[in-house]
mmCIF file of C-alpha atoms and ligand atoms in Angstrom:
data_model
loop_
_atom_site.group_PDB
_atom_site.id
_atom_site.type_symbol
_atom_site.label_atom_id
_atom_site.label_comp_id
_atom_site.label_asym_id
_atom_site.label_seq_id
_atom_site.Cartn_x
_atom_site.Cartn_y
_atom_site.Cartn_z
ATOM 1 C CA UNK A 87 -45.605 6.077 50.607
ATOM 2 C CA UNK A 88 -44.713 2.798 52.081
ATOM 3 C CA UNK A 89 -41.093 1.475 50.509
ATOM 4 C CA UNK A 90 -41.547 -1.932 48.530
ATOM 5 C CA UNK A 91 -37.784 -2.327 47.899
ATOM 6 C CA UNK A 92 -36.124 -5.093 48.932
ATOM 7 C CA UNK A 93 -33.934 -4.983 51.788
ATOM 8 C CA UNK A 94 -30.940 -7.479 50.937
ATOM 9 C CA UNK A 95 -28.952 -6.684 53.944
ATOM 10 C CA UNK A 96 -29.490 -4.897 56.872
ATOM 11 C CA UNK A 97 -27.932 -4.234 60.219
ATOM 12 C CA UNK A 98 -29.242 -3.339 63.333
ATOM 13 C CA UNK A 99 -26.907 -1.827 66.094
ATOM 14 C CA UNK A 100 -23.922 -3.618 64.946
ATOM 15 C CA UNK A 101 -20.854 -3.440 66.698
ATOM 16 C CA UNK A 102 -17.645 -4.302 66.327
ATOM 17 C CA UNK A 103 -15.217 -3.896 69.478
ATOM 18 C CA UNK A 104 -11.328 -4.980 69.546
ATOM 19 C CA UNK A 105 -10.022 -5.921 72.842
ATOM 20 C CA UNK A 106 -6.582 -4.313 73.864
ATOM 21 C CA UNK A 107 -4.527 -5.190 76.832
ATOM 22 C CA UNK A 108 -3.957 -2.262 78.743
ATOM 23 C CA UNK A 109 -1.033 -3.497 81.259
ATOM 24 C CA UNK A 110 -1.907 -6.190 83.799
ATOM 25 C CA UNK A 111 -5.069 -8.250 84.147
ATOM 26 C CA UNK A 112 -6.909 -5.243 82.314
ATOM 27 C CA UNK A 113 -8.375 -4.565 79.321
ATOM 28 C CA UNK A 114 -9.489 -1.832 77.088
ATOM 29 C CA UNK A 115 -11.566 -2.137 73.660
ATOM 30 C CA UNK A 116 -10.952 -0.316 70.511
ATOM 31 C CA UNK A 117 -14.546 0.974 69.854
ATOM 32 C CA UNK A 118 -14.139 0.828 66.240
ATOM 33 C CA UNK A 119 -17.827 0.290 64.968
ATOM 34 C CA UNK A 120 -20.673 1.366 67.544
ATOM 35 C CA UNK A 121 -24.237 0.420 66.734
ATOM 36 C CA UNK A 122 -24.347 0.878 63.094
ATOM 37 C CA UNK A 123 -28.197 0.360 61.716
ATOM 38 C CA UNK A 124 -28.559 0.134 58.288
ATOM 39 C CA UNK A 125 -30.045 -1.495 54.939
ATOM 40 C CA UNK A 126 -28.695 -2.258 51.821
ATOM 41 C CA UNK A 127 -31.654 -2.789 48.838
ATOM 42 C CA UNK A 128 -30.911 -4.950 46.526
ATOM 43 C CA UNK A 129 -29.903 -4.136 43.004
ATOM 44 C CA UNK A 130 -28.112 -0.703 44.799
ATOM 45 C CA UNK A 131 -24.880 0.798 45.393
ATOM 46 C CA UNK A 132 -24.746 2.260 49.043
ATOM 47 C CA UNK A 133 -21.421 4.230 49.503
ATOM 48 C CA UNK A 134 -19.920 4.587 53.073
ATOM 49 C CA UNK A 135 -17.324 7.660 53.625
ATOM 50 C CA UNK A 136 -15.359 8.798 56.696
ATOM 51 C CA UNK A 137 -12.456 9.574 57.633
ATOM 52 C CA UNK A 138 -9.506 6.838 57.969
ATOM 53 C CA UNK A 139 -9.953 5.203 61.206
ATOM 54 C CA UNK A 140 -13.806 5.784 61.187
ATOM 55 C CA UNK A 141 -14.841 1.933 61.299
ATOM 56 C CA UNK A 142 -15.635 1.223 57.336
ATOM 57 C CA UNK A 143 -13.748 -1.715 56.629
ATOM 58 C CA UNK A 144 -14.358 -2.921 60.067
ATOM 59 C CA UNK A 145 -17.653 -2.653 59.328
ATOM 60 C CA UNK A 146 -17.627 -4.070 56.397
ATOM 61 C CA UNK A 147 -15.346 -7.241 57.578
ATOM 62 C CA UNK A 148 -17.777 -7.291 60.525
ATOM 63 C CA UNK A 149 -20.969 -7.426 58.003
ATOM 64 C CA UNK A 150 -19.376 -10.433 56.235
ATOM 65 C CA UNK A 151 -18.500 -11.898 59.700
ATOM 66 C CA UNK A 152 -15.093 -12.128 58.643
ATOM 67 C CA UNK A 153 -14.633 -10.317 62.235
ATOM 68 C CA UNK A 154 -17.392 -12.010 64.555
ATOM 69 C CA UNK A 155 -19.451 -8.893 66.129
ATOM 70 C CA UNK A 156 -19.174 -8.060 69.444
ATOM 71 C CA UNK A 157 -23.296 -6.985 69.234
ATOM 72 C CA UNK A 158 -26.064 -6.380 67.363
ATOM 73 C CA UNK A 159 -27.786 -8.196 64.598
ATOM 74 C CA UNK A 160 -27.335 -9.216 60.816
ATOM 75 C CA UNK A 161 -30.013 -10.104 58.255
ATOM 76 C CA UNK A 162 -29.178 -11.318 55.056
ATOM 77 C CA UNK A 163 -32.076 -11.961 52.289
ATOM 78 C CA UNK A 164 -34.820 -11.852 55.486
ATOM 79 C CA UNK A 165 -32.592 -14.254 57.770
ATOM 80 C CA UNK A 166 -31.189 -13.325 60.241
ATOM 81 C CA UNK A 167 -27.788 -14.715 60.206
ATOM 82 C CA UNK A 168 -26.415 -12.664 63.222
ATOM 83 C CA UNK A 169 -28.190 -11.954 66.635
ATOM 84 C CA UNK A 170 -26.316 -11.362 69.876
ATOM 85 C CA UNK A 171 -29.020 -10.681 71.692
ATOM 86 C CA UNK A 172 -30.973 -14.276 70.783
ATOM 87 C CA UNK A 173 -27.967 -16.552 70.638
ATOM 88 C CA UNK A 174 -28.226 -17.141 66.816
ATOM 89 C CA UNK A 175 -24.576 -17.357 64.734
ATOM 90 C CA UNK A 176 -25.419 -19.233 61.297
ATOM 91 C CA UNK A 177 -23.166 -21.331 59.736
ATOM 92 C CA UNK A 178 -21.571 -18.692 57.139
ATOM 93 C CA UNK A 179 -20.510 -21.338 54.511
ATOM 94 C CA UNK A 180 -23.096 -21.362 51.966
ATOM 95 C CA UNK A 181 -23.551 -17.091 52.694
ATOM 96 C CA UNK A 182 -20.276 -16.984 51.686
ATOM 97 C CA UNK A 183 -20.774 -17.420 48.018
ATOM 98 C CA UNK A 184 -23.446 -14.880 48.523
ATOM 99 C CA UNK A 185 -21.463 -11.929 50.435
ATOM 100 C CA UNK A 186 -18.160 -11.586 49.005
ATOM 101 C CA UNK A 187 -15.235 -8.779 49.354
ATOM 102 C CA UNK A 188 -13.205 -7.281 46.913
ATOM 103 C CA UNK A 189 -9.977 -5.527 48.556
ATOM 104 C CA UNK A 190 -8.481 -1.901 49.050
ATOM 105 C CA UNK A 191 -4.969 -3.191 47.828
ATOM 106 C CA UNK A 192 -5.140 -6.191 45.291
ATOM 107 C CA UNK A 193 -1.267 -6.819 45.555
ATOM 108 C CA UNK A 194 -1.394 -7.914 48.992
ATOM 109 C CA UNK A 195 -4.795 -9.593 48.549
ATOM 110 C CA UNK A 196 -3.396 -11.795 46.255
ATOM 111 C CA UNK A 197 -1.261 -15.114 46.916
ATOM 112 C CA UNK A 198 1.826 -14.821 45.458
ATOM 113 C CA UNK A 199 2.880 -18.427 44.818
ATOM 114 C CA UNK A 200 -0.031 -18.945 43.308
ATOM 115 C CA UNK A 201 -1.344 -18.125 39.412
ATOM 116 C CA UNK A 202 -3.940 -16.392 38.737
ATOM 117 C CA UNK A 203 -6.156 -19.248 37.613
ATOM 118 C CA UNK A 204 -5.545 -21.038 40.863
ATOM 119 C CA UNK A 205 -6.222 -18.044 42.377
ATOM 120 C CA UNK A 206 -9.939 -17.624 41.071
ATOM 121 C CA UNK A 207 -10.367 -21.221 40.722
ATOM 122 C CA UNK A 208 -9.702 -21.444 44.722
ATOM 123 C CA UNK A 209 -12.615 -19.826 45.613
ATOM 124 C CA UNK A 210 -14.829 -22.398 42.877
ATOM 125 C CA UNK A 211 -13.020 -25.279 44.596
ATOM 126 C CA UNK A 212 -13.763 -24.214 48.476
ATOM 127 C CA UNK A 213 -17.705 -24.242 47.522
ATOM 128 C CA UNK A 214 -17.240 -27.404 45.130
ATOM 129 C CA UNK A 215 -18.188 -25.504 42.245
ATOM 130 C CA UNK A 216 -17.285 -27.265 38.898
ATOM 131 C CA UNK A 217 -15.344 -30.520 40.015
ATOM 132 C CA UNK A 218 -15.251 -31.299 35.901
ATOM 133 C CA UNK A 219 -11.957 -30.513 34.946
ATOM 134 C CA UNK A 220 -12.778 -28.646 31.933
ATOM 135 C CA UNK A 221 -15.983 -27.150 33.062
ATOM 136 C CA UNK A 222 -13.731 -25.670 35.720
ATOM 137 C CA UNK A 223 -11.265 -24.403 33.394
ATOM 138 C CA UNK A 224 -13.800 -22.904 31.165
ATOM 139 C CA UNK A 225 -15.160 -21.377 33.484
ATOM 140 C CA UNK A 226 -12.063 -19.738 34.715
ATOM 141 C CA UNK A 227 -11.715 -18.194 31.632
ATOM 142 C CA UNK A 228 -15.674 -17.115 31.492
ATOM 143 C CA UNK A 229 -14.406 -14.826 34.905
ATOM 144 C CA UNK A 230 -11.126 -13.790 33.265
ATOM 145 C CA UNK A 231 -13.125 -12.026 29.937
ATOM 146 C CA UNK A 232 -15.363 -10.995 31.953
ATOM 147 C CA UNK A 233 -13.099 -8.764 33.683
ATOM 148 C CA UNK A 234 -11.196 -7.689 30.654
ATOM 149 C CA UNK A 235 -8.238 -10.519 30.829
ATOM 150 C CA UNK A 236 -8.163 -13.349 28.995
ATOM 151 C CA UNK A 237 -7.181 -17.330 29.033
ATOM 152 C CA UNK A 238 -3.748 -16.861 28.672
ATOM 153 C CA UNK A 239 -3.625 -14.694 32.074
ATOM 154 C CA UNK A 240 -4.190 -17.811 33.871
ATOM 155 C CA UNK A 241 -0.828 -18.988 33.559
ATOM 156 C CA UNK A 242 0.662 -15.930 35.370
ATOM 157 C CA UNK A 243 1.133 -15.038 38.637
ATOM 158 C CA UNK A 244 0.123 -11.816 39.893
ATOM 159 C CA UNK A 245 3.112 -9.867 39.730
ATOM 160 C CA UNK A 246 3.622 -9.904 36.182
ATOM 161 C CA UNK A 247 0.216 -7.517 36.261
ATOM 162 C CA UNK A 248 -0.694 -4.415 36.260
ATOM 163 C CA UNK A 249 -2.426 -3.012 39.543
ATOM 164 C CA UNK A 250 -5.185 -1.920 37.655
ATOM 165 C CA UNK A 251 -5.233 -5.586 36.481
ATOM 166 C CA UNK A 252 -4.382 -7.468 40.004
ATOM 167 C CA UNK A 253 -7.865 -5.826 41.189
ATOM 168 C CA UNK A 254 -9.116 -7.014 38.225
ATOM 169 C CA UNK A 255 -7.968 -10.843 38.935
ATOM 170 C CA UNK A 256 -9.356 -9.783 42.693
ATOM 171 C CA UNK A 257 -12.519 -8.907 41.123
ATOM 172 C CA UNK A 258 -12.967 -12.454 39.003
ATOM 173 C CA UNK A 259 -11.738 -13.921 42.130
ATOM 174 C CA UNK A 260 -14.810 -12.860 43.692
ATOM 175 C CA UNK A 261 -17.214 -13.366 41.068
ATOM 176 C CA UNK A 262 -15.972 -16.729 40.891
ATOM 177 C CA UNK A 263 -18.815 -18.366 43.391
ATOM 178 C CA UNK A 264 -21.831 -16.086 41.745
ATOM 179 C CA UNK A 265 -22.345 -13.704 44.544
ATOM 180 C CA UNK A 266 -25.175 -11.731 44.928
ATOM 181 C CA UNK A 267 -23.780 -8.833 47.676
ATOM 182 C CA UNK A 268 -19.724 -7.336 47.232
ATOM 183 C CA UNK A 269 -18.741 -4.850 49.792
ATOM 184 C CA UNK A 270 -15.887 -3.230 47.953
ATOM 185 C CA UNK A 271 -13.310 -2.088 49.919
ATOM 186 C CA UNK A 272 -11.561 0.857 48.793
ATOM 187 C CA UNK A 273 -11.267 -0.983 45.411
ATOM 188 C CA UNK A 274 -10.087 1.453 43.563
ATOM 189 C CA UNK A 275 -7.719 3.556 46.117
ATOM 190 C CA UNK A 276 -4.611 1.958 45.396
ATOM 191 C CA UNK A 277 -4.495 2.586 41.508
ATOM 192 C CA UNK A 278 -3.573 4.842 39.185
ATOM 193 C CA UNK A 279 -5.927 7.687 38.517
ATOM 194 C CA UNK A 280 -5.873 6.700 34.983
ATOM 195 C CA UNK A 281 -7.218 3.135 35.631
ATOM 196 C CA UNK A 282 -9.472 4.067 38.033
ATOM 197 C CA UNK A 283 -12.606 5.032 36.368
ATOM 198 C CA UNK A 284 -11.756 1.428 34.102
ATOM 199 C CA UNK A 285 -12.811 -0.581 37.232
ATOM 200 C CA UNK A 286 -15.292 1.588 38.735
ATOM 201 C CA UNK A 287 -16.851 1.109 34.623
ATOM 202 C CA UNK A 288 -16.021 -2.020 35.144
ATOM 203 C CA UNK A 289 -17.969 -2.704 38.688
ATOM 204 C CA UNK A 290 -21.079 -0.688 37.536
ATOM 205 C CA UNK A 291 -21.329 -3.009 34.222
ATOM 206 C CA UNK A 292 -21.142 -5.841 36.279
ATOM 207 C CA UNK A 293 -24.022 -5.035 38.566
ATOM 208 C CA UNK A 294 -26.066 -4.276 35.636
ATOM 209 C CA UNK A 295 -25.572 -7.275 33.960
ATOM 210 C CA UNK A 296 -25.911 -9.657 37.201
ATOM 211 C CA UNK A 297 -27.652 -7.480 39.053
ATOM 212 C CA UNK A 298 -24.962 -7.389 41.587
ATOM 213 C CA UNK A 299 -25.620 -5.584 45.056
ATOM 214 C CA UNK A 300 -22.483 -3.220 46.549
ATOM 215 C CA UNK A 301 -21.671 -2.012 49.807
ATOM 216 C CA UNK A 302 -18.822 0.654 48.169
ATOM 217 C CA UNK A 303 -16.248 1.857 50.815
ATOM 218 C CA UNK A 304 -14.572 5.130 49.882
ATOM 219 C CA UNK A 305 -12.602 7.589 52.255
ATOM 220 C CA UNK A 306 -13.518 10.419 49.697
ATOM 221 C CA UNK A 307 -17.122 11.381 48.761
ATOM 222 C CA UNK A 308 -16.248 12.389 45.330
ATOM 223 C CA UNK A 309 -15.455 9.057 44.595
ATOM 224 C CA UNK A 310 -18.487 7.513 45.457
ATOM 225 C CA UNK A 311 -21.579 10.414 44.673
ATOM 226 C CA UNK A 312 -21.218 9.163 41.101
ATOM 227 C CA UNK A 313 -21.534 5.639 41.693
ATOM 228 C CA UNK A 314 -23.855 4.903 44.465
ATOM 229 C CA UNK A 315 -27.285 5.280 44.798
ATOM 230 C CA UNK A 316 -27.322 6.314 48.647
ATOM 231 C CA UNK A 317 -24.839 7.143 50.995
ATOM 232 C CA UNK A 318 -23.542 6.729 54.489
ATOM 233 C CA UNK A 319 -21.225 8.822 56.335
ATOM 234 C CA UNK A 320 -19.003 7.477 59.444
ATOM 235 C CA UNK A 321 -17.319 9.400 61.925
ATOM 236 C CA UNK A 322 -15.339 7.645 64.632
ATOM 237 C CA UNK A 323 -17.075 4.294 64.677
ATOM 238 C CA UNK A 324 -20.819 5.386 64.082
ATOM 239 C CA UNK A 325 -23.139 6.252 61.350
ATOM 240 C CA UNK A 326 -23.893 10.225 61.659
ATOM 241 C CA UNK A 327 -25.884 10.846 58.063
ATOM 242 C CA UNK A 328 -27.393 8.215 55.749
ATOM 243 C CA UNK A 329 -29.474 9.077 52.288
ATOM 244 C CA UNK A 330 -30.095 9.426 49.220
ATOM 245 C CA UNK A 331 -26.997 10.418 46.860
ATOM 246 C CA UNK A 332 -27.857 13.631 45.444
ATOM 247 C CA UNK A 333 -30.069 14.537 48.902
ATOM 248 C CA UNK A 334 -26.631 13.768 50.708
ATOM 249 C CA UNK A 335 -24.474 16.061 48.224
ATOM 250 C CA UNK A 336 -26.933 18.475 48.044
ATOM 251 C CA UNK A 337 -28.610 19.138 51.438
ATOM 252 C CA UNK A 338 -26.652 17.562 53.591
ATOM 253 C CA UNK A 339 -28.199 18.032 57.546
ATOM 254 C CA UNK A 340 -25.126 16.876 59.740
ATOM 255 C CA UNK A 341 -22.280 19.107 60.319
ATOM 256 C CA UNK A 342 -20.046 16.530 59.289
ATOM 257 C CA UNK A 343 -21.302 15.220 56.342
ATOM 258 C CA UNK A 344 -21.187 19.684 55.618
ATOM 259 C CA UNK A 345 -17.588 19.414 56.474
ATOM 260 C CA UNK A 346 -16.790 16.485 54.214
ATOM 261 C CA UNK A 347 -18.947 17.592 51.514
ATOM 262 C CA UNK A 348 -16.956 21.275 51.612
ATOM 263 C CA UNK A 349 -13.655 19.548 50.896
ATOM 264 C CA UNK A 350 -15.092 18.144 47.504
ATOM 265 C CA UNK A 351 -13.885 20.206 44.515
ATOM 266 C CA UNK A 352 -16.350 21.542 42.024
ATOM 267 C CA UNK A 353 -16.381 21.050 38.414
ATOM 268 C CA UNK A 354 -16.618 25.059 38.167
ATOM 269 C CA UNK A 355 -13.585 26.597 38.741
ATOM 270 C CA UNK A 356 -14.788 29.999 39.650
ATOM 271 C CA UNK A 357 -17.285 28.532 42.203
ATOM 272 C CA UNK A 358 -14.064 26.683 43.555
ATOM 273 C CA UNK A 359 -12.562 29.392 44.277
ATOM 274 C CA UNK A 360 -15.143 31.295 45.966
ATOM 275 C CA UNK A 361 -16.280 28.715 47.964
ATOM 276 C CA UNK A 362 -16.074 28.599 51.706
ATOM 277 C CA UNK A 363 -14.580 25.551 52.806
ATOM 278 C CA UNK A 364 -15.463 24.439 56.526
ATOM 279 C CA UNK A 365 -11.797 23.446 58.608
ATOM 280 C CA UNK A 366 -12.459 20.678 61.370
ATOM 281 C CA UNK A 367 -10.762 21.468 65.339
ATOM 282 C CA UNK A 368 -8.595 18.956 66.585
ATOM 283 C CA UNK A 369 -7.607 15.790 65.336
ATOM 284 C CA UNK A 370 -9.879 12.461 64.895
ATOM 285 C CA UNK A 371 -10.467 11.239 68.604
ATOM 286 C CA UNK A 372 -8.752 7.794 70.002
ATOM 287 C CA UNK A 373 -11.444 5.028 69.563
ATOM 288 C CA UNK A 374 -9.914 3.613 72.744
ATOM 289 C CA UNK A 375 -11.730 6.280 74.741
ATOM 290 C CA UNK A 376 -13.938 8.107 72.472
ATOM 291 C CA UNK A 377 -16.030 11.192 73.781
ATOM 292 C CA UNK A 378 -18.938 11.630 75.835
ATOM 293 C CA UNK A 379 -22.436 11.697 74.259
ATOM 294 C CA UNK A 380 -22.223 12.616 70.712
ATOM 295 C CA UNK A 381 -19.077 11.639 69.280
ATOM 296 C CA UNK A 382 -18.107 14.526 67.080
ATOM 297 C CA UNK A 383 -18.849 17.446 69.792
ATOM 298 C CA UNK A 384 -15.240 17.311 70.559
ATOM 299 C CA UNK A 385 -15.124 19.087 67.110
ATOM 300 C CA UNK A 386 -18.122 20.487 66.171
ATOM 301 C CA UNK A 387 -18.594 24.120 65.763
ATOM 302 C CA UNK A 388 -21.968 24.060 66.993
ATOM 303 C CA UNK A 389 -21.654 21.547 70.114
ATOM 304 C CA UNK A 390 -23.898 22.456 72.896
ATOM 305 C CA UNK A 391 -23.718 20.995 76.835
ATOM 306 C CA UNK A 392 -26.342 18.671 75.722
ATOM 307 C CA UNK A 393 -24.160 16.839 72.957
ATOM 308 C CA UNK A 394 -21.171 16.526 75.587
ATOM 309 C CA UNK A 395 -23.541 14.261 77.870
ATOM 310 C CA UNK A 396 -25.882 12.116 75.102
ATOM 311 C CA UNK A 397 -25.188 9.704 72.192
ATOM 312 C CA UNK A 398 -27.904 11.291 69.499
ATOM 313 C CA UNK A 399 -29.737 8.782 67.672
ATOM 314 C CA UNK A 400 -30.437 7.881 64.277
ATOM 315 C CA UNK A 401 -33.301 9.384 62.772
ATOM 316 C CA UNK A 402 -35.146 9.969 59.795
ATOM 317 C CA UNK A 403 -35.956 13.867 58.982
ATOM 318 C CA UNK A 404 -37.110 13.510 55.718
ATOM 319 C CA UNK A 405 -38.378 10.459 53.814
ATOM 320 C CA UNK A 406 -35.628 8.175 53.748
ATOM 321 C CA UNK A 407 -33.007 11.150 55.162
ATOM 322 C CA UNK A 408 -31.628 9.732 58.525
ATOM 323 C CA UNK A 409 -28.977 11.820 60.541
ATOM 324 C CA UNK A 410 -27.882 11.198 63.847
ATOM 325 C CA UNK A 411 -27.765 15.224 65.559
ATOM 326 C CA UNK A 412 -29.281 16.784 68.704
ATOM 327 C CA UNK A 413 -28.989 19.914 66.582
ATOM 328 C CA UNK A 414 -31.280 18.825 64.343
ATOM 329 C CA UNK A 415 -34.230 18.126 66.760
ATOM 330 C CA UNK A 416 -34.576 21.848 67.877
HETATM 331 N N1 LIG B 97 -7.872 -6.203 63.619
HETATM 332 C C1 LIG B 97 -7.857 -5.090 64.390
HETATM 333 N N2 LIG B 97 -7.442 -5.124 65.665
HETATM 334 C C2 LIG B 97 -7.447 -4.026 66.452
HETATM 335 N N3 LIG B 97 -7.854 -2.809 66.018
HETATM 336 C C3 LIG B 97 -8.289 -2.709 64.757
HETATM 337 C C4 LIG B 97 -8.304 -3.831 63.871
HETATM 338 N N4 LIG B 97 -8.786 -3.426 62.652
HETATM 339 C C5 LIG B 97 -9.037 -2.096 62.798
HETATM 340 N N5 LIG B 97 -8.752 -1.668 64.055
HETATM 341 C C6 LIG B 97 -8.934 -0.299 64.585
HETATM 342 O O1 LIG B 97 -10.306 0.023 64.404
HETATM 343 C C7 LIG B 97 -10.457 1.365 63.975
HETATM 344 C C8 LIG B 97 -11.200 1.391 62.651
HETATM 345 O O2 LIG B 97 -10.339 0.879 61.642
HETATM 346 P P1 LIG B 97 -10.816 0.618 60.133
HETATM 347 O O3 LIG B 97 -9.707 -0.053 59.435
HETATM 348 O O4 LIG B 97 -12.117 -0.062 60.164
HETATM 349 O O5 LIG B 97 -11.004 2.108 59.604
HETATM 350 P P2 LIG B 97 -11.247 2.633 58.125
HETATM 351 O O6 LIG B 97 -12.368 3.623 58.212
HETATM 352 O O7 LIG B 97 -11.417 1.484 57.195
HETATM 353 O O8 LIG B 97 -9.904 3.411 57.810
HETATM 354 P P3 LIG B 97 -9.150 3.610 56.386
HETATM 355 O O9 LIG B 97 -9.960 4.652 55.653
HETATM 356 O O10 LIG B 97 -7.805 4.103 56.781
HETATM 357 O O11 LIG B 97 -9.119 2.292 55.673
HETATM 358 C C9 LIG B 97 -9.055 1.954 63.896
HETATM 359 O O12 LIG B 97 -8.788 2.639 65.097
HETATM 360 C C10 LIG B 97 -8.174 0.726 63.782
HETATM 361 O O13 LIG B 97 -6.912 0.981 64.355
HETATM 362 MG MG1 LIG B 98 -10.366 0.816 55.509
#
């Protein structure tokens, strides 16, 4: 069946390497995304998991060209914005309004000298969104409801709120310029566990009543099984499993997406308890000199010579069911 959806976003071997000095005249690179291909449909929630350090807000900063890739290519809405290989680096102005991000910590994403409806009205004013005084102003408060504040909020600054409410000014902040792709980062990490099913609420109502396309960054796949649609996994700057939500938790095909999905608690206690969880060797690898050929062989209980010496690629082993694993392809 051929798949009519539409891509919004996708990514073909993007990278995204930082360059380190390493002592005179030398330098080394941080390898901290390495050829991530993706796509994003629109109207969906894709989540990405890994470990901390895997390469998911770097890919996600790198996506939004708030980092300029060191490779690879970007199309957004069948342009391609991004294309190392052809020269092409688009002017990201007006795909700014499109491709927004909404932050892991909203205290420190917020100005502090500044209120909360200069804050959101910043981001109308850099794209000269309503230069009518009190079309702008109305409009600030429009964002403000719709994120469960209201008018009088606009006065404040940001540390008479809440956290659960600062991510809710960072959330407005990014509606502000009518976006039609967030890549939430984390968004929810730094609150209260209390609070945090409020935004995520919050974030799913919004997509349904814009029709809002998310790129949702989580360290923990229990966070994001519930909300997203498909999932990626990360492990030390690449993408090792990529599909559909329930095909992910369910059957998942790479040993670490197993790992990671082991470590998720059940709802039934008594399977909880009987469950085998699988332990990972070793720590994380450095990305400043990550392994031979397939990058988690250093720690994977079924690594052959074979894995030591090539990078597996991603593939598809069922329909839309991608994992990258030499394992896999006996
Ligand atoms: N601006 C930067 N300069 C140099 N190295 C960086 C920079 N940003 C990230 N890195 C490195 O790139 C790697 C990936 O970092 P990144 O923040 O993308 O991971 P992450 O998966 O988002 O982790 P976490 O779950 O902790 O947020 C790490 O080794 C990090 O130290
Ligand atoms: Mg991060």
């Amino acid at each position: 069946m051929s798949d009519t959806r539409e891509k919004l976003v996708v990514t073909e071997k993007l990278r995204k390497y930082f360059p380190v000095s390493a002592g005179f005249m030398k330098k080394n690179y941080i390898q901290a995304v390495n050829d991530v291909s993706l796509h994003i449909y629109r109207g969906e929630t894709l989540g990405l998991v890994g470990e901390s350090g895997c390469g998911k807000t770097t890919f996600g900063r790198t996506l939004l060209q708030l980092y300029t890739p060191t490779a690879g290519k970007i199309i957004y809405g069948g342009k391609t914005i991004f294309d190392s290989e052809n020269g092409i680096h688009e002017n990201m102005l007006p795909y700014r309004r499109k491709m927004q991000l909404i932050f892991q910590d909203p205290s420190a994403s917020l100005d502090p000298r500044m209120t909360v409806g200069e804050i959101v009205g910043e981001a109308l004013d850099i794209h000269k969104l309503y230069p009518n005084k009190k079309d702008r102003a109305d409009r600030i408060n429009e964002l403000l409801t719709r994120v469960g504040l209201n008018s009088e909020h606009a006065n404040r600054f940001p540390h008479e709120f809440s956290g659960g409410q600062q991510q809710r000014v960072g959330i407005a902040r990014a509606l502000a310029v009518e976006p039609e792709f967030i890549v939430c980062d984390e968004p929810i990490s730094a609150l209260d566990v209390s609070i945090q099913s409020q935004v995520v609420n919050m974030l799913e109502d919004l997509q349904e009543q814009i029709g809002l396309t998310y790129l949702f960054i989580a360290h923990d796949l229990s966070v994001v099984r519930h909300i997203s649609s498909r999932i990626g996994v990360m492990y030390l700057g690449c993408l090792v499993e990529l599909a559909e939500s329930y095909e992910l938790c369910g059957h998942p095909i790479h040993p670490y997406s197993q790992t990671l999905l082991s470590a998720v608690p059940l709802t039934d206690p008594e399977k909880n308890r009987h469950r085998q969880r699988i332990l990972l060797e070793g720590d994380i690898p450095s990305p400043l000199n990550p392994p031979s050929g397939c990058r988690f062989h250093t720690r994977c209980p079924y690594a052959t010579d074979w894995c030591k010496e090539a990078m597996p690629e991603l593939k598809e082993y069922s329909p839309g069911h991608y994992a990258a694993c030499h394992m896999l392809d006996k």
